[in-house]
Tab-separated table of C-alpha atoms and ligand atoms in Angstrom:
chain	number	residue	atom	x	y	z
A	1	MET	CA	39.157	-35.768	-42.878
A	2	SER	CA	36.167	-35.286	-45.080
A	3	LEU	CA	32.520	-35.585	-44.139
A	4	GLU	CA	32.393	-38.601	-46.467
A	5	ALA	CA	34.876	-40.406	-44.237
A	6	ILE	CA	32.677	-39.818	-41.188
A	7	LEU	CA	29.612	-41.071	-43.042
A	8	SER	CA	31.467	-44.199	-44.193
A	9	ARG	CA	32.623	-44.800	-40.646
A	10	LEU	CA	28.969	-44.661	-39.500
A	11	ASP	CA	28.088	-47.178	-42.228
A	12	SER	CA	30.772	-49.650	-41.230
A	13	ASP	CA	30.133	-49.226	-37.504
A	14	GLN	CA	26.384	-49.915	-37.601
A	15	ASN	CA	26.521	-53.215	-35.829
A	16	ASP	CA	28.474	-51.886	-32.866
A	17	ALA	CA	26.224	-48.845	-32.701
A	18	ARG	CA	23.171	-51.107	-32.448
A	19	ASN	CA	24.792	-53.104	-29.688
A	20	ARG	CA	25.549	-49.961	-27.715
A	21	LEU	CA	21.923	-48.891	-28.008
A	22	LEU	CA	20.689	-52.347	-26.955
A	23	GLU	CA	22.816	-52.105	-23.821
A	24	PHE	CA	21.394	-48.680	-22.961
A	25	LEU	CA	17.806	-49.837	-23.604
A	26	ALA	CA	18.231	-52.778	-21.223
A	27	ILE	CA	18.426	-50.367	-18.270
A	28	PRO	CA	14.871	-49.778	-16.969
A	29	SER	CA	15.107	-46.029	-16.274
A	30	ILE	CA	11.445	-45.382	-15.438
A	31	SER	CA	11.597	-41.980	-13.782
A	32	THR	CA	8.072	-41.741	-12.438
A	33	ASP	CA	8.289	-44.934	-10.336
A	34	PRO	CA	10.386	-44.617	-7.142
A	35	ASP	CA	11.110	-48.373	-7.261
A	36	TYR	CA	13.377	-47.706	-10.257
A	37	LYS	CA	15.481	-44.959	-8.706
A	38	ALA	CA	18.692	-47.011	-8.764
A	39	GLU	CA	18.087	-48.039	-12.388
A	40	VAL	CA	17.575	-44.426	-13.441
A	41	ARG	CA	20.928	-43.652	-11.881
A	42	ARG	CA	22.504	-46.611	-13.667
A	43	ALA	CA	21.267	-45.207	-17.005
A	44	ALA	CA	22.764	-41.819	-16.092
A	45	GLU	CA	26.103	-43.480	-15.336
A	46	TRP	CA	25.970	-45.414	-18.606
A	47	LEU	CA	25.455	-42.192	-20.500
A	48	ARG	CA	28.190	-40.370	-18.608
A	49	ASP	CA	30.572	-43.189	-19.504
A	50	ALA	CA	29.497	-43.013	-23.153
A	51	LEU	CA	30.434	-39.320	-23.189
A	52	ILE	CA	33.758	-39.984	-21.517
A	53	ASP	CA	34.428	-42.749	-24.029
A	54	LEU	CA	33.882	-40.147	-26.710
A	55	GLY	CA	36.601	-37.975	-25.230
A	56	ALA	CA	34.287	-35.470	-23.542
A	57	ASP	CA	34.298	-34.447	-19.893
A	58	ALA	CA	31.118	-35.656	-18.224
A	59	GLU	CA	29.599	-36.025	-14.803
A	60	LEU	CA	26.426	-36.739	-12.875
A	61	ARG	CA	24.903	-33.695	-11.230
A	62	VAL	CA	22.808	-34.061	-8.119
A	63	THR	CA	19.259	-32.666	-8.107
A	64	PRO	CA	16.433	-33.206	-5.607
A	65	GLY	CA	15.199	-35.884	-8.051
A	66	HIS	CA	17.100	-37.932	-10.624
A	67	PRO	CA	20.569	-36.773	-11.679
A	68	MET	CA	21.340	-34.630	-14.698
A	69	VAL	CA	24.198	-35.778	-16.908
A	70	THR	CA	26.275	-32.890	-18.192
A	71	GLY	CA	29.326	-32.900	-20.387
A	72	ARG	CA	31.564	-30.799	-22.540
A	73	THR	CA	33.874	-31.408	-25.466
A	74	ASN	CA	36.881	-29.167	-25.773
A	75	GLY	CA	36.147	-28.785	-29.448
A	76	GLU	CA	36.322	-25.899	-31.870
A	77	GLY	CA	33.582	-23.991	-33.601
A	78	ARG	CA	30.219	-22.601	-32.740
A	79	PRO	CA	29.211	-23.446	-29.152
A	80	LEU	CA	26.137	-25.689	-29.201
A	81	LEU	CA	24.094	-27.375	-26.476
A	82	PHE	CA	22.707	-30.848	-27.058
A	83	TYR	CA	19.749	-31.925	-24.911
A	84	GLY	CA	18.115	-35.349	-24.570
A	85	HIS	CA	16.398	-37.422	-21.881
A	86	TYR	CA	17.535	-40.812	-20.646
A	87	ASP	CA	14.426	-41.668	-18.630
A	88	VAL	CA	11.519	-43.640	-20.083
A	89	GLN	CA	7.794	-44.106	-19.560
A	90	PRO	CA	6.356	-46.980	-17.486
A	91	VAL	CA	5.642	-50.147	-19.468
A	92	ASP	CA	2.075	-50.932	-18.476
A	93	PRO	CA	0.055	-52.727	-19.715
A	94	LEU	CA	2.877	-55.267	-19.708
A	95	GLU	CA	0.724	-58.102	-21.067
A	96	LEU	CA	0.354	-56.283	-24.390
A	97	TRP	CA	4.112	-56.388	-25.069
A	98	HIS	CA	5.285	-59.288	-27.186
A	99	ARG	CA	8.678	-59.173	-25.513
A	100	ASP	CA	10.143	-57.972	-22.216
A	101	PRO	CA	10.355	-54.162	-22.663
A	102	PHE	CA	13.832	-54.168	-21.106
A	103	ASP	CA	15.145	-57.130	-23.046
A	104	PRO	CA	15.449	-55.141	-26.287
A	105	ALA	CA	16.231	-56.773	-29.609
A	106	ILE	CA	16.493	-56.189	-33.332
A	107	GLU	CA	13.325	-57.477	-35.005
A	108	ASP	CA	13.473	-57.251	-38.794
A	109	ASP	CA	14.128	-53.599	-39.487
A	110	VAL	CA	13.339	-52.155	-36.070
A	111	ILE	CA	14.897	-52.101	-32.650
A	112	ARG	CA	12.239	-52.860	-30.052
A	113	GLY	CA	12.149	-51.943	-26.375
A	114	ARG	CA	10.943	-49.235	-24.009
A	115	GLY	CA	12.754	-45.982	-24.802
A	116	ALA	CA	13.888	-47.115	-28.274
A	117	ALA	CA	12.359	-44.004	-29.867
A	118	ASP	CA	11.666	-41.857	-26.795
A	119	ASP	CA	14.393	-40.896	-26.265
A	120	LYS	CA	17.355	-43.263	-25.945
A	121	GLY	CA	17.603	-44.260	-29.618
A	122	GLN	CA	17.221	-40.664	-30.691
A	123	LEU	CA	19.826	-39.205	-28.369
A	124	MET	CA	22.211	-41.977	-29.410
A	125	THR	CA	21.998	-40.828	-33.041
A	126	PHE	CA	23.840	-37.698	-31.925
A	127	ILE	CA	26.407	-39.535	-29.823
A	128	GLU	CA	27.103	-41.997	-32.632
A	129	ALA	CA	27.650	-39.121	-35.047
A	130	LEU	CA	30.206	-37.615	-32.669
A	131	ARG	CA	31.886	-40.968	-32.157
A	132	ALA	CA	32.456	-41.350	-35.901
A	133	TRP	CA	33.532	-37.717	-36.123
A	134	LYS	CA	36.130	-38.273	-33.422
A	135	SER	CA	37.492	-41.417	-35.078
A	136	GLU	CA	37.974	-39.684	-38.403
A	137	ARG	CA	38.954	-36.170	-37.388
A	138	GLY	CA	40.563	-36.768	-34.022
A	139	THR	CA	38.707	-33.744	-32.609
A	140	LEU	CA	35.092	-32.930	-31.754
A	141	PRO	CA	32.821	-29.973	-32.453
A	142	ASN	CA	32.153	-27.565	-29.579
A	143	ILE	CA	29.323	-29.262	-27.692
A	144	THR	CA	27.895	-28.946	-24.196
A	145	PHE	CA	25.628	-31.849	-23.216
A	146	LEU	CA	22.585	-31.838	-20.973
A	147	PHE	CA	20.740	-35.112	-20.393
A	148	GLU	CA	17.733	-35.152	-18.118
A	149	GLY	CA	16.332	-38.112	-16.169
A	150	GLU	CA	12.933	-36.637	-15.301
A	151	GLU	CA	11.498	-35.582	-18.657
A	152	GLU	CA	8.769	-38.221	-18.612
A	153	SER	CA	7.723	-37.237	-15.104
A	154	GLY	CA	7.253	-33.509	-15.441
A	155	SER	CA	10.877	-32.269	-15.123
A	156	PRO	CA	10.595	-31.083	-11.502
A	157	SER	CA	14.327	-30.326	-11.171
A	158	LEU	CA	14.845	-28.732	-14.561
A	159	VAL	CA	13.999	-25.067	-14.009
A	160	PRO	CA	16.092	-24.646	-10.833
A	161	PHE	CA	18.970	-26.465	-12.551
A	162	LEU	CA	18.864	-24.196	-15.604
A	163	LYS	CA	18.705	-21.117	-13.398
A	164	GLU	CA	21.605	-22.252	-11.267
A	165	HIS	CA	23.864	-23.228	-14.178
A	166	LYS	CA	22.828	-20.571	-16.616
A	167	SER	CA	26.266	-19.518	-17.827
A	168	GLU	CA	27.515	-23.079	-18.171
A	169	LEU	CA	24.517	-24.102	-20.295
A	170	THR	CA	23.850	-21.015	-22.401
A	171	ARG	CA	25.276	-21.578	-25.871
A	172	ASP	CA	24.550	-20.159	-29.321
A	173	LEU	CA	21.820	-22.664	-30.050
A	174	ALA	CA	20.338	-25.833	-28.557
A	175	LEU	CA	19.944	-29.051	-30.533
A	176	ILE	CA	17.223	-31.459	-29.399
A	177	CYS	CA	16.577	-34.913	-30.838
A	178	ASP	CA	13.194	-35.877	-29.372
A	179	THR	CA	10.697	-35.335	-32.218
A	180	GLY	CA	9.651	-37.165	-35.367
A	181	LEU	CA	10.139	-37.250	-39.108
A	182	TYR	CA	7.439	-35.431	-41.029
A	183	ALA	CA	6.753	-38.594	-43.020
A	184	LYS	CA	8.554	-41.765	-43.945
A	185	ASP	CA	11.697	-40.604	-45.827
A	186	ARG	CA	10.964	-36.940	-45.147
A	187	PRO	CA	12.606	-35.245	-42.164
A	188	GLY	CA	11.298	-32.179	-40.391
A	189	ILE	CA	12.581	-29.363	-38.246
A	190	VAL	CA	10.004	-28.562	-35.576
A	191	THR	CA	9.470	-24.839	-35.224
A	192	GLN	CA	6.521	-24.856	-32.849
A	193	LEU	CA	5.641	-27.056	-29.889
A	194	ARG	CA	2.455	-27.170	-27.889
A	195	GLY	CA	2.505	-26.344	-24.186
A	196	LEU	CA	1.020	-28.568	-21.532
A	197	LEU	CA	-1.117	-28.101	-18.442
A	198	GLY	CA	-1.831	-31.119	-16.226
A	199	GLU	CA	-4.681	-31.148	-13.732
A	200	GLU	CA	-6.160	-33.860	-11.551
A	201	ILE	CA	-9.508	-33.434	-9.861
A	202	VAL	CA	-10.829	-35.552	-7.007
A	203	VAL	CA	-14.541	-35.309	-6.212
A	204	ARG	CA	-15.749	-36.615	-2.859
A	205	GLY	CA	-19.251	-37.185	-1.539
A	206	ALA	CA	-20.341	-39.371	1.379
A	207	SER	CA	-17.861	-40.250	4.116
A	208	LYS	CA	-17.667	-43.865	2.863
A	209	ASP	CA	-18.770	-46.104	-0.019
A	210	LEU	CA	-22.502	-46.813	0.186
A	211	HIS	CA	-24.942	-49.512	-0.925
A	212	SER	CA	-26.415	-48.171	-4.152
A	213	GLY	CA	-29.831	-49.567	-3.294
A	214	SER	CA	-30.036	-48.173	0.214
A	215	PHE	CA	-28.575	-44.782	-0.699
A	216	GLY	CA	-28.817	-44.464	-4.511
A	217	GLY	CA	-30.966	-41.544	-5.627
A	218	ILE	CA	-30.903	-39.733	-2.324
A	219	ALA	CA	-27.134	-39.485	-1.857
A	220	GLN	CA	-24.726	-37.628	-4.156
A	221	ASN	CA	-22.743	-39.862	-6.489
A	222	PRO	CA	-19.259	-38.377	-7.139
A	223	ILE	CA	-18.993	-40.287	-10.428
A	224	ARG	CA	-22.106	-38.534	-11.735
A	225	VAL	CA	-20.715	-35.192	-10.635
A	226	LEU	CA	-17.360	-35.928	-12.271
A	227	ALA	CA	-18.986	-37.204	-15.461
A	228	ARG	CA	-20.980	-33.987	-15.772
A	229	ILE	CA	-17.806	-31.928	-15.392
A	230	VAL	CA	-15.890	-34.003	-17.949
A	231	ALA	CA	-18.778	-33.920	-20.409
A	232	SER	CA	-19.097	-30.159	-20.154
A	233	LEU	CA	-15.475	-29.467	-21.174
A	234	HIS	CA	-16.403	-29.439	-24.882
A	235	ASP	CA	-19.385	-28.111	-26.805
A	236	ALA	CA	-21.070	-29.923	-29.683
A	237	THR	CA	-18.597	-28.516	-32.240
A	238	GLY	CA	-15.558	-29.744	-30.301
A	239	ARG	CA	-14.587	-26.404	-28.820
A	240	VAL	CA	-13.372	-26.236	-25.236
A	241	THR	CA	-15.867	-24.392	-23.023
A	242	ILE	CA	-13.573	-23.114	-20.250
A	243	PRO	CA	-14.060	-19.324	-20.066
A	244	GLY	CA	-11.116	-17.478	-21.654
A	245	PHE	CA	-9.568	-20.707	-22.963
A	246	TYR	CA	-9.033	-19.354	-26.487
A	247	GLU	CA	-7.371	-16.117	-25.392
A	248	GLY	CA	-3.944	-16.017	-27.038
A	249	VAL	CA	-4.762	-18.728	-29.593
A	250	PRO	CA	-3.586	-17.353	-32.945
A	251	GLU	CA	-5.095	-18.113	-36.329
A	252	LEU	CA	-2.572	-19.506	-38.795
A	253	THR	CA	-0.883	-16.812	-40.836
A	254	ASP	CA	-1.490	-17.096	-44.586
A	255	GLU	CA	2.174	-17.909	-44.988
A	256	LEU	CA	2.121	-20.796	-42.502
A	257	ARG	CA	-1.147	-22.100	-43.867
A	258	ALA	CA	0.316	-22.177	-47.372
A	259	GLN	CA	3.442	-23.889	-46.053
A	260	TRP	CA	1.402	-26.554	-44.246
A	261	ASP	CA	-1.003	-27.016	-47.168
A	262	ALA	CA	2.025	-27.722	-49.356
A	263	LEU	CA	2.899	-30.649	-47.087
A	264	THR	CA	-0.242	-32.427	-48.347
A	265	PHE	CA	-0.691	-34.238	-45.045
A	266	ASP	CA	-2.633	-37.494	-45.264
A	267	GLY	CA	-5.233	-36.897	-42.540
A	268	PRO	CA	-7.361	-39.977	-43.322
A	269	GLY	CA	-4.205	-42.125	-43.408
A	270	PHE	CA	-3.099	-40.724	-40.059
A	271	LEU	CA	-6.364	-41.854	-38.489
A	272	SER	CA	-6.674	-45.153	-40.335
A	273	GLY	CA	-3.218	-46.112	-39.055
A	274	VAL	CA	-4.734	-46.411	-35.592
A	275	GLY	CA	-8.077	-47.904	-36.593
A	276	LEU	CA	-10.068	-44.658	-36.843
A	277	SER	CA	-11.798	-42.885	-39.694
A	278	ALA	CA	-13.554	-39.680	-38.626
A	279	PRO	CA	-11.908	-36.587	-37.061
A	280	ALA	CA	-13.405	-36.010	-33.609
A	281	GLY	CA	-12.162	-32.505	-32.863
A	282	GLU	CA	-13.276	-29.039	-33.872
A	283	SER	CA	-15.360	-29.546	-36.959
A	284	ASP	CA	-13.847	-26.728	-39.039
A	285	ARG	CA	-10.111	-27.492	-38.735
A	286	THR	CA	-7.667	-29.430	-40.884
A	287	ALA	CA	-5.809	-32.457	-39.526
A	288	LEU	CA	-2.472	-30.626	-39.233
A	289	GLU	CA	-4.109	-27.689	-37.485
A	290	HIS	CA	-5.612	-30.100	-34.985
A	291	ILE	CA	-2.291	-31.671	-34.131
A	292	TRP	CA	0.039	-28.700	-34.406
A	293	SER	CA	-1.769	-25.475	-33.748
A	294	ARG	CA	-5.040	-26.008	-31.901
A	295	PRO	CA	-5.335	-26.340	-28.139
A	296	THR	CA	-6.996	-29.369	-26.577
A	297	ALA	CA	-8.545	-30.622	-23.353
A	298	GLU	CA	-8.262	-34.393	-23.000
A	299	VAL	CA	-9.144	-36.755	-20.175
A	300	ASN	CA	-6.190	-39.111	-19.760
A	301	GLY	CA	-7.557	-41.212	-16.941
A	302	ILE	CA	-10.635	-41.581	-14.801
A	303	ARG	CA	-11.369	-43.689	-11.748
A	304	GLY	CA	-14.092	-44.272	-9.183
A	305	GLY	CA	-16.329	-47.026	-7.846
A	306	TYR	CA	-16.013	-50.652	-8.744
A	307	ALA	CA	-14.411	-51.535	-12.084
A	308	GLY	CA	-13.071	-54.979	-11.172
A	309	LYS	CA	-14.335	-58.384	-12.262
A	310	GLY	CA	-18.035	-59.091	-11.981
A	311	PHE	CA	-20.400	-56.496	-10.604
A	312	LYS	CA	-20.876	-54.585	-7.381
A	313	THR	CA	-23.759	-52.287	-6.490
A	314	VAL	CA	-21.855	-49.486	-4.878
A	315	LEU	CA	-22.135	-45.760	-4.627
A	316	PRO	CA	-18.538	-44.598	-4.286
A	317	ALA	CA	-17.283	-41.965	-1.879
A	318	GLU	CA	-14.803	-40.658	-4.429
A	319	ALA	CA	-14.162	-40.226	-8.167
A	320	ALA	CA	-11.178	-38.665	-9.925
A	321	ALA	CA	-9.939	-37.671	-13.361
A	322	LYS	CA	-6.583	-36.663	-14.829
A	323	ILE	CA	-6.931	-34.047	-17.532
A	324	SER	CA	-4.262	-32.592	-19.816
A	325	PHE	CA	-4.503	-29.440	-21.885
A	326	ARG	CA	-2.266	-28.853	-24.913
A	327	LEU	CA	-1.686	-25.152	-25.334
A	328	VAL	CA	-0.677	-23.031	-28.307
A	329	GLY	CA	0.357	-19.477	-29.150
A	330	ASN	CA	0.243	-17.203	-26.122
A	331	GLN	CA	-2.268	-19.137	-24.045
A	332	ASP	CA	-1.402	-18.589	-20.396
A	333	PRO	CA	-1.248	-21.945	-18.555
A	334	LEU	CA	-1.804	-20.406	-15.114
A	335	ALA	CA	-4.797	-18.326	-16.211
A	336	ILE	CA	-6.313	-21.423	-17.794
A	337	ARG	CA	-5.720	-23.417	-14.652
A	338	ASP	CA	-7.532	-20.793	-12.590
A	339	SER	CA	-10.421	-20.606	-15.022
A	340	PHE	CA	-10.713	-24.401	-15.218
A	341	ARG	CA	-10.750	-24.727	-11.440
A	342	ALA	CA	-13.360	-22.000	-11.075
A	343	MET	CA	-15.561	-23.711	-13.658
A	344	VAL	CA	-15.233	-27.055	-11.849
A	345	ARG	CA	-15.991	-25.526	-8.440
A	346	GLU	CA	-19.170	-24.034	-9.903
A	347	MET	CA	-20.321	-27.524	-10.794
A	348	ILE	CA	-19.743	-29.095	-7.381
A	349	PRO	CA	-23.128	-29.558	-5.648
A	350	GLU	CA	-23.881	-29.328	-1.968
A	351	ASP	CA	-22.497	-32.313	-0.022
A	352	CYS	CA	-19.604	-32.779	-2.458
A	353	THR	CA	-16.088	-31.394	-2.304
A	354	VAL	CA	-13.338	-31.116	-4.896
A	355	GLU	CA	-9.592	-31.251	-4.534
A	356	PHE	CA	-7.118	-30.251	-7.277
A	357	HIS	CA	-3.660	-31.647	-7.913
A	358	ASP	CA	-1.212	-29.767	-10.062
A	359	HIS	CA	0.704	-31.829	-12.649
A	360	GLY	CA	2.694	-29.056	-14.246
A	361	ALA	CA	2.103	-26.071	-16.502
A	362	GLY	CA	4.216	-24.853	-19.395
A	363	PRO	CA	3.422	-22.572	-22.348
A	364	ALA	CA	3.797	-23.335	-26.067
A	365	SER	CA	7.028	-22.348	-27.770
A	366	HIS	CA	7.918	-21.011	-31.223
A	367	MET	CA	11.372	-20.965	-32.749
A	368	ASP	CA	12.885	-18.094	-34.637
A	369	THR	CA	14.345	-19.745	-37.730
A	370	SER	CA	16.269	-16.690	-38.915
A	371	ASP	CA	19.529	-18.100	-37.513
A	372	PRO	CA	21.293	-19.396	-40.683
A	373	ALA	CA	21.898	-22.708	-38.886
A	374	PHE	CA	18.240	-23.610	-39.530
A	375	GLU	CA	18.452	-23.357	-43.285
A	376	ALA	CA	21.896	-25.005	-43.278
A	377	ALA	CA	20.501	-27.932	-41.271
A	378	ARG	CA	17.509	-28.196	-43.581
A	379	GLN	CA	19.836	-28.418	-46.590
A	380	ALA	CA	22.028	-30.982	-44.813
A	381	LEU	CA	18.988	-33.154	-44.042
A	382	GLY	CA	17.952	-32.923	-47.683
A	383	GLN	CA	21.297	-34.440	-48.704
A	384	GLU	CA	20.727	-37.458	-46.504
A	385	TRP	CA	17.040	-38.281	-46.966
A	386	PRO	CA	15.099	-39.071	-50.159
A	387	HIS	CA	12.890	-35.983	-49.689
A	388	GLU	CA	13.783	-32.487	-48.568
A	389	ALA	CA	13.228	-31.465	-44.947
A	390	ALA	CA	10.160	-29.439	-43.993
A	391	TYR	CA	9.527	-26.912	-41.251
A	392	ILE	CA	6.813	-28.537	-39.177
A	393	GLY	CA	4.915	-28.404	-35.887
A	394	ALA	CA	4.579	-31.130	-33.277
A	395	GLY	CA	1.631	-32.342	-31.280
A	396	GLY	CA	3.658	-33.413	-28.258
A	397	SER	CA	5.289	-31.124	-25.749
A	398	ILE	CA	8.952	-30.607	-24.927
A	399	PRO	CA	8.836	-28.052	-22.134
A	400	VAL	CA	12.613	-27.691	-22.007
A	401	ALA	CA	12.576	-25.853	-25.347
A	402	GLY	CA	10.430	-23.139	-23.761
A	403	TYR	CA	12.683	-22.948	-20.691
A	404	PHE	CA	15.762	-22.627	-22.892
A	405	GLN	CA	14.099	-19.559	-24.375
A	406	SER	CA	12.779	-17.982	-21.192
A	407	ILE	CA	15.694	-18.815	-18.851
A	408	LEU	CA	18.731	-19.084	-21.129
A	409	GLY	CA	17.569	-16.838	-23.993
A	410	MET	CA	18.401	-19.608	-26.462
A	411	ASP	CA	16.360	-21.087	-29.325
A	412	SER	CA	16.310	-24.808	-30.082
A	413	MET	CA	16.648	-26.675	-33.320
A	414	LEU	CA	14.357	-29.683	-32.889
A	415	ILE	CA	15.279	-32.473	-35.253
A	416	GLY	CA	14.214	-36.063	-34.694
A	417	PHE	CA	13.754	-39.250	-36.633
A	418	GLY	CA	10.811	-40.916	-34.860
A	419	ARG	CA	7.756	-42.138	-36.749
A	420	ASP	CA	4.046	-41.959	-35.898
A	421	ASN	CA	3.947	-45.753	-35.529
A	422	ASP	CA	6.829	-45.955	-33.024
A	423	GLN	CA	4.307	-46.540	-30.204
A	424	ILE	CA	6.028	-44.172	-27.801
A	425	HIS	CA	4.446	-44.270	-24.298
A	426	SER	CA	2.678	-47.443	-25.409
A	427	PRO	CA	3.374	-51.209	-25.576
A	428	ASN	CA	5.904	-52.519	-28.127
A	429	GLU	CA	7.757	-49.237	-28.612
A	430	LYS	CA	10.288	-49.448	-31.441
A	431	TYR	CA	12.723	-47.324	-33.437
A	432	ASP	CA	13.389	-48.019	-37.099
A	433	LEU	CA	16.976	-49.074	-37.801
A	434	LYS	CA	16.819	-46.703	-40.715
A	435	SER	CA	15.955	-43.812	-38.392
A	436	PHE	CA	18.837	-44.785	-36.127
A	437	HIS	CA	21.385	-44.988	-38.928
A	438	LEU	CA	20.253	-42.116	-41.137
A	439	GLY	CA	19.694	-40.104	-37.968
A	440	ALA	CA	23.354	-40.449	-37.013
A	441	ARG	CA	24.423	-39.645	-40.578
A	442	SER	CA	22.112	-36.606	-40.525
A	443	TRP	CA	23.726	-35.206	-37.373
A	444	ALA	CA	27.175	-35.646	-38.893
A	445	ARG	CA	26.058	-33.621	-41.910
A	446	ILE	CA	24.304	-31.006	-39.782
A	447	LEU	CA	27.268	-30.521	-37.449
A	448	ASP	CA	29.571	-30.288	-40.435
A	449	ALA	CA	27.335	-27.576	-41.891
A	450	ILE	CA	26.681	-25.484	-38.771
A	451	SER	CA	29.541	-25.904	-36.340
B	1	BES	N1	9.320	-36.931	-27.074
B	1	BES	C1	8.077	-36.594	-26.461
B	1	BES	C2	7.376	-35.404	-27.096
B	1	BES	C3	6.967	-35.625	-28.532
B	1	BES	C4	6.141	-36.667	-28.863
B	1	BES	C5	7.361	-34.741	-29.505
B	1	BES	C6	5.759	-36.849	-30.181
B	1	BES	C7	6.970	-34.905	-30.802
B	1	BES	C8	6.176	-35.973	-31.157
B	1	BES	C9	8.325	-36.268	-24.989
B	1	BES	O1	9.211	-37.149	-24.352
B	1	BES	C10	7.008	-36.371	-24.249
B	1	BES	O2	6.395	-37.398	-24.255
B	1	BES	N2	6.565	-35.283	-23.635
B	1	BES	C11	5.384	-35.267	-22.835
B	1	BES	C12	5.408	-34.069	-21.943
B	1	BES	C13	5.999	-34.311	-20.595
B	1	BES	C14	5.881	-33.037	-19.768
B	1	BES	C15	5.395	-35.489	-19.854
B	1	BES	C16	4.145	-35.125	-23.683
B	1	BES	O3	4.182	-34.531	-24.755
B	1	BES	O4	3.113	-35.645	-23.248
B	2	MN	MN1	10.798	-37.729	-25.389
């Protein structure tokens, strides 16, 4: 049967496809919170059953953490691996949601609920494409599936799993649906992802909290020490001050700069969409460079002392901060961790101590687009969407793409249909129905072109 028949099937099946996604979204698979362990497993089982329903073999695979879901079609054609994650971020602050995050619903032209865009709705675009393919052609392309349940909590089981099942998982190319469109109506293929280093520092002073009148001024205040450290991470021009931080950070090639300039990215619009107006980063960089190709150091959380209702005059015994670094090019996460820790230790005065907690470290990754599948997929996307697809970067990190390269020797084609206003990791997450539907149609076209 023709590709047109598959696309028409996707059109006529939209309502059922939405209902399947709503069912999946109702399972609260929050991987970072141990209270949800059974729910994470239930989501894995749901997904396994969806693959079996499709006519694939599928099973849950035990790991020290949440299970992996793997599967395999016995289809023809080029062997491809599809990766997605079925876990979601926590929902807090819950009071800012205008509906229960796990009672998802269609609201106008979006589907709202935790995980709608990251990543349940996106991975379902691929499964729906295969479902329609199977109905019309009776067979499936040659796909191996890998679905992870720990992506949003640092993927602790991923590397050992890839190493152990290397031959089963190594295919010609990986397909990943966990990124965004370049712009409304314009898809993108992500060819470079930033790496991520997560560090938590805990500064301690006195053996207990103290009265800030009796002890203030004479005793060390860990919040002051921590604030000095945090404030010293950047200089006045927005550059990160950690020694050696910029080693391995490449300048854009003329070719890439021209390619990105041609995208005419709306930097002011990007900021105004979230109530901002002035870029706060390195003063001499464009908006796209900031998001796609410059490294960052950002404080993601800070605690210490009394921040509850009212007021309390206290000098706390402890203060802590969680800091993430986005890495690019050949920056070495472990060297940066060492240098960061050394710099922090230098700033710890007598009577204070510091403790470090490691929250993961992975390098940036770059895809080689010379495989003809990339250009074929770009053409296929251009047939589906109003504007042609662009090769783009991404601000977020998808460490698995780097591990596919370093452990399995396999590049990834990163194609996703999310939008900047999907509110991933934030209250009121949604996925546009258009992304869901055209996403599924896009995968049908892409698979038809490359498999
Ligand atoms: N899907 C996101 C990554 C993403 C976000 C790609 C936006 C492109 C645009 C992914 O699930 C994610 O959130 N990754 C984490 C890293 C992980 C190690 C916690 C991230 O980027 O913070
Ligand atoms: Mn994701």
